Amino acid sequence: MADLLRVRDVTLEYERPEGAFVAVDGVSLSIREGERFVLFGPSGCGKSTLLQAMAGFQEPARGAIELDGRPVQGPGPDRAVVFQEFDQLLPWRTVLGNVAYPLRVARRLRDGEADAEALRFVRLVGLESFASAHPHQLSGGMKQRVAIARALALSPRILLMDEPFASLDSITRHKLQEDLLALLQKARTTLLFVTHSVEEAVLIGDRILVLTSSPGKVRGVIENAASGQRHTAASAQVRRAVEELLAG
């Protein structure tokens, strides 16, 4: 598989009254087209900051980020983002309206075309019967399904997900993890997934990049032969390898 997104020796900083705070220090990585790539590390290690830079929301202090060989210079529909927060939906729009709106804006589809395309993805995430509902009528898990449908409907080159299931109860989280794997299989979308859960990293990632504590640096990358597996001998072996790499 060819490389789709490349991060080259990137350092990310925040300005504080006492001076610059380095969140990510000299990180390099490459994400292959069609793969599920996981950024894993402890809370505060710069995972979300790095994702935001890949999305184009933050400019590196040093280094470069490239998508399809071209510099990332700001947000774009080629990179769709799903955050952890449940309030990322427009509260005055229905489920269908939330998915259709960016299709009108980013893909410039007419109303009928946008609604038809949006409905296809609402069905894909199993929410057709809630197409006319508003966000306040949905559970947290259902809101995340809508956010995923909206992101996939844009047909992005890469889907960026920032701990999207972390605030959900374990039953809902496990169900959405399985649903996500099935959706990605159908949509054939490249994924960058941020998590601090080793179990989630092993389940979702084809490769797992482990970051150190702040400032985030690359500890190592693991090829995950147990991707898509839960509670197997192979997944337990990879989980131990990730934990040992993090501890090292």
Short mmCIF file of C-alpha atoms in Angstrom, two decimals:
data_model
loop_
_atom_site.label_atom_id
_atom_site.label_comp_id
_atom_site.label_asym_id
_atom_site.label_seq_id
_atom_site.Cartn_x
_atom_site.Cartn_y
_atom_site.Cartn_z
CA MET A 1 0.00 0.00 0.00
CA ALA A 2 1.19 3.50 -0.84
CA ASP A 3 1.62 6.15 1.85
CA LEU A 4 -1.36 8.50 2.02
CA LEU A 5 -0.40 10.80 4.88
CA ARG A 6 3.11 11.61 6.11
CA VAL A 7 4.24 13.44 9.23
CA ARG A 8 7.88 14.50 8.97
CA ASP A 9 9.76 15.42 12.17
CA VAL A 10 6.83 17.46 13.49
CA THR A 11 7.02 19.52 16.68
CA LEU A 12 3.85 21.13 18.03
CA GLU A 13 3.85 23.91 20.60
CA TYR A 14 1.41 26.03 22.60
CA GLU A 15 2.19 29.55 23.74
CA ARG A 16 1.82 30.14 27.48
CA PRO A 17 2.57 33.22 29.61
CA GLU A 18 5.67 31.47 30.90
CA GLY A 19 6.80 30.47 27.41
CA ALA A 20 6.25 27.85 24.74
CA PHE A 21 4.94 24.45 25.84
CA VAL A 22 6.05 21.55 23.65
CA ALA A 23 3.21 19.05 23.25
CA VAL A 24 4.74 16.87 20.50
CA ASP A 25 8.46 16.67 19.84
CA GLY A 26 9.96 15.48 16.54
CA VAL A 27 7.31 12.92 15.55
CA SER A 28 7.50 11.18 12.19
CA LEU A 29 5.01 8.64 10.86
CA SER A 30 3.34 7.50 7.66
CA ILE A 31 -0.17 6.15 7.15
CA ARG A 32 -0.79 3.77 4.28
CA GLU A 33 -3.83 4.12 2.08
CA GLY A 34 -6.65 1.88 3.28
CA GLU A 35 -5.15 1.00 6.67
CA ARG A 36 -6.39 1.58 10.20
CA PHE A 37 -3.63 3.45 12.03
CA VAL A 38 -3.81 4.02 15.79
CA LEU A 39 -2.08 6.72 17.85
CA PHE A 40 -1.76 5.29 21.35
CA GLY A 41 -0.32 6.75 24.52
CA PRO A 42 -1.11 8.07 28.00
CA SER A 43 -3.36 11.07 28.57
CA GLY A 44 -1.56 14.34 27.88
CA CYS A 45 1.03 12.87 25.50
CA GLY A 46 -0.09 15.01 22.54
CA LYS A 47 -2.21 12.48 20.62
CA SER A 48 -5.14 14.86 20.11
CA THR A 49 -2.81 17.75 19.31
CA LEU A 50 -1.14 15.68 16.61
CA LEU A 51 -4.51 14.70 15.16
CA GLN A 52 -5.57 18.35 15.07
CA ALA A 53 -2.40 19.21 13.17
CA MET A 54 -3.12 16.46 10.63
CA ALA A 55 -6.64 17.86 10.28
CA GLY A 56 -5.13 21.27 9.54
CA PHE A 57 -6.32 23.01 12.72
CA GLN A 58 -2.80 23.64 14.04
CA GLU A 59 0.39 24.56 12.21
CA PRO A 60 3.59 22.74 13.25
CA ALA A 61 6.32 24.77 14.90
CA ARG A 62 8.76 22.57 12.99
CA GLY A 63 8.42 19.79 10.43
CA ALA A 64 5.80 19.10 7.77
CA ILE A 65 2.57 17.16 7.23
CA GLU A 66 1.66 15.93 3.74
CA LEU A 67 -1.46 14.31 2.30
CA ASP A 68 -1.04 12.70 -1.11
CA GLY A 69 2.38 14.36 -1.27
CA ARG A 70 0.96 17.87 -0.82
CA PRO A 71 1.46 20.02 2.30
CA VAL A 72 -1.46 20.23 4.70
CA GLN A 73 -2.16 23.96 5.01
CA GLY A 74 -5.55 23.99 6.68
CA PRO A 75 -8.74 21.97 7.15
CA GLY A 76 -10.40 20.37 4.14
CA PRO A 77 -13.10 17.83 3.21
CA ASP A 78 -10.37 15.34 2.32
CA ARG A 79 -9.92 14.92 6.12
CA ALA A 80 -13.10 14.31 8.11
CA VAL A 81 -12.92 14.48 11.92
CA VAL A 82 -15.03 12.79 14.59
CA PHE A 83 -14.43 14.08 18.11
CA GLN A 84 -15.22 12.62 21.52
CA GLU A 85 -17.76 15.30 22.43
CA PHE A 86 -21.44 14.55 21.80
CA ASP A 87 -22.27 18.21 21.02
CA GLN A 88 -20.53 18.18 17.64
CA LEU A 89 -23.93 17.94 15.88
CA LEU A 90 -26.04 20.97 14.93
CA PRO A 91 -28.87 20.88 17.53
CA TRP A 92 -31.43 22.60 15.27
CA ARG A 93 -31.02 20.07 12.44
CA THR A 94 -32.39 16.55 12.27
CA VAL A 95 -30.24 13.46 11.92
CA LEU A 96 -30.71 13.59 8.16
CA GLY A 97 -30.10 17.34 8.14
CA ASN A 98 -26.85 16.99 10.06
CA VAL A 99 -25.50 14.49 7.53
CA ALA A 100 -26.82 16.37 4.50
CA TYR A 101 -25.62 19.86 5.46
CA PRO A 102 -21.87 19.35 4.79
CA LEU A 103 -22.74 17.62 1.52
CA ARG A 104 -24.39 20.85 0.36
CA VAL A 105 -21.50 23.00 1.59
CA ALA A 106 -18.41 20.88 0.85
CA ARG A 107 -19.59 18.80 -2.10
CA ARG A 108 -22.08 21.41 -3.39
CA LEU A 109 -24.87 18.88 -3.90
CA ARG A 110 -28.39 20.13 -4.51
CA ASP A 111 -30.95 19.59 -1.76
CA GLY A 112 -32.48 16.44 -3.23
CA GLU A 113 -29.09 14.92 -4.04
CA ALA A 114 -27.71 15.78 -0.61
CA ASP A 115 -30.70 14.26 1.19
CA ALA A 116 -30.54 11.07 -0.87
CA GLU A 117 -26.81 10.67 -0.25
CA ALA A 118 -27.21 11.50 3.44
CA LEU A 119 -29.98 8.92 3.84
CA ARG A 120 -27.68 6.27 2.40
CA PHE A 121 -25.17 6.86 5.19
CA VAL A 122 -27.84 7.22 7.87
CA ARG A 123 -29.01 3.75 6.84
CA LEU A 124 -25.41 2.53 6.90
CA VAL A 125 -25.11 3.38 10.60
CA GLY A 126 -28.53 1.90 11.39
CA LEU A 127 -30.41 5.13 12.16
CA GLU A 128 -32.93 5.29 9.32
CA SER A 129 -35.85 5.21 11.79
CA PHE A 130 -34.34 8.26 13.56
CA ALA A 131 -33.72 10.32 10.41
CA SER A 132 -36.24 12.96 11.53
CA ALA A 133 -35.06 13.09 15.15
CA HIS A 134 -33.01 15.95 16.62
CA PRO A 135 -29.78 15.47 18.59
CA HIS A 136 -31.44 16.04 21.99
CA GLN A 137 -33.62 13.00 21.28
CA LEU A 138 -30.62 10.70 20.77
CA SER A 139 -28.40 8.75 23.13
CA GLY A 140 -24.65 9.40 23.22
CA GLY A 141 -23.95 6.34 21.10
CA MET A 142 -26.53 7.37 18.53
CA LYS A 143 -25.02 10.86 18.30
CA GLN A 144 -21.64 9.30 17.56
CA ARG A 145 -23.23 7.19 14.82
CA VAL A 146 -24.56 10.38 13.24
CA ALA A 147 -21.13 12.00 13.46
CA ILE A 148 -19.55 8.96 11.80
CA ALA A 149 -22.22 8.93 9.07
CA ARG A 150 -21.64 12.64 8.41
CA ALA A 151 -17.88 12.12 8.18
CA LEU A 152 -18.09 9.12 5.86
CA ALA A 153 -20.65 10.85 3.62
CA LEU A 154 -17.98 13.39 2.66
CA SER A 155 -15.94 10.54 1.10
CA PRO A 156 -12.76 11.78 2.81
CA ARG A 157 -9.30 10.54 1.89
CA ILE A 158 -8.78 9.85 5.60
CA LEU A 159 -11.10 9.69 8.62
CA LEU A 160 -9.62 11.16 11.82
CA MET A 161 -11.21 9.97 15.07
CA ASP A 162 -10.23 11.46 18.43
CA GLU A 163 -11.21 8.99 21.18
CA PRO A 164 -14.79 8.93 19.85
CA PHE A 165 -16.04 6.20 22.19
CA ALA A 166 -14.22 7.14 25.40
CA SER A 167 -17.24 8.71 27.11
CA LEU A 168 -19.63 5.85 26.35
CA ASP A 169 -20.57 2.95 28.61
CA SER A 170 -18.67 -0.28 27.93
CA ILE A 171 -21.56 -2.09 26.19
CA THR A 172 -22.21 0.79 23.79
CA ARG A 173 -18.48 1.32 23.25
CA HIS A 174 -17.92 -2.33 22.29
CA LYS A 175 -20.89 -2.26 19.91
CA LEU A 176 -19.69 0.92 18.16
CA GLN A 177 -16.16 -0.45 17.88
CA GLU A 178 -17.49 -3.48 16.03
CA ASP A 179 -19.78 -1.30 13.91
CA LEU A 180 -16.88 0.98 12.98
CA LEU A 181 -14.79 -1.96 11.75
CA ALA A 182 -17.70 -3.16 9.61
CA LEU A 183 -18.33 0.34 8.24
CA LEU A 184 -14.70 0.86 7.29
CA GLN A 185 -14.73 -2.47 5.50
CA LYS A 186 -17.69 -1.30 3.41
CA ALA A 187 -16.49 2.27 2.86
CA ARG A 188 -12.81 1.31 2.36
CA THR A 189 -11.75 4.48 4.17
CA THR A 190 -8.31 5.09 5.66
CA LEU A 191 -8.49 5.67 9.42
CA LEU A 192 -6.38 7.51 11.98
CA PHE A 193 -7.73 6.62 15.42
CA VAL A 194 -6.58 8.18 18.71
CA THR A 195 -7.01 6.25 21.96
CA HIS A 196 -5.45 5.73 25.38
CA SER A 197 -7.06 2.28 25.69
CA VAL A 198 -4.69 -0.54 24.83
CA GLU A 199 -7.59 -2.94 24.23
CA GLU A 200 -9.17 -0.51 21.74
CA ALA A 201 -5.84 0.08 20.02
CA VAL A 202 -5.29 -3.64 19.49
CA LEU A 203 -8.85 -4.21 18.25
CA ILE A 204 -8.87 -1.37 15.72
CA GLY A 205 -5.33 -0.76 14.51
CA ASP A 206 -3.51 -2.49 11.67
CA ARG A 207 -0.53 -0.60 13.05
CA ILE A 208 -0.16 1.03 16.46
CA LEU A 209 2.18 3.95 17.08
CA VAL A 210 3.05 4.34 20.76
CA LEU A 211 3.86 7.82 22.08
CA THR A 212 5.79 8.63 25.25
CA SER A 213 4.49 10.86 28.01
CA SER A 214 4.58 14.61 27.43
CA PRO A 215 6.17 15.85 25.30
CA GLY A 216 4.99 13.13 22.94
CA LYS A 217 7.75 11.31 21.09
CA VAL A 218 7.61 8.09 19.10
CA ARG A 219 8.38 5.11 21.32
CA GLY A 220 7.79 2.63 18.52
CA VAL A 221 5.35 1.21 15.97
CA ILE A 222 3.80 -2.26 16.18
CA GLU A 223 2.42 -4.22 13.23
CA ASN A 224 -0.79 -5.69 14.65
CA ALA A 225 -1.53 -9.21 13.44
CA ALA A 226 -4.53 -9.33 15.83
CA SER A 227 -6.38 -6.38 14.27
CA GLY A 228 -10.15 -6.94 14.48
CA GLN A 229 -9.80 -9.60 17.18
CA ARG A 230 -10.98 -9.33 20.77
CA HIS A 231 -9.99 -11.58 23.67
CA THR A 232 -7.84 -13.98 21.67
CA ALA A 233 -4.34 -15.30 22.33
CA ALA A 234 -3.04 -13.20 19.44
CA SER A 235 -4.65 -9.98 20.74
CA ALA A 236 -3.32 -10.64 24.25
CA GLN A 237 0.19 -11.03 22.83
CA VAL A 238 -0.01 -7.73 20.94
CA ARG A 239 -1.49 -6.02 23.99
CA ARG A 240 1.50 -7.11 26.09
CA ALA A 241 3.86 -5.87 23.38
CA VAL A 242 2.18 -2.45 23.35
CA GLU A 243 2.27 -2.20 27.16
CA GLU A 244 5.93 -3.20 27.27
CA LEU A 245 6.78 -0.62 24.60
CA LEU A 246 4.94 2.08 26.55
CA ALA A 247 6.66 1.11 29.80
CA GLY A 248 10.08 1.08 28.14
#
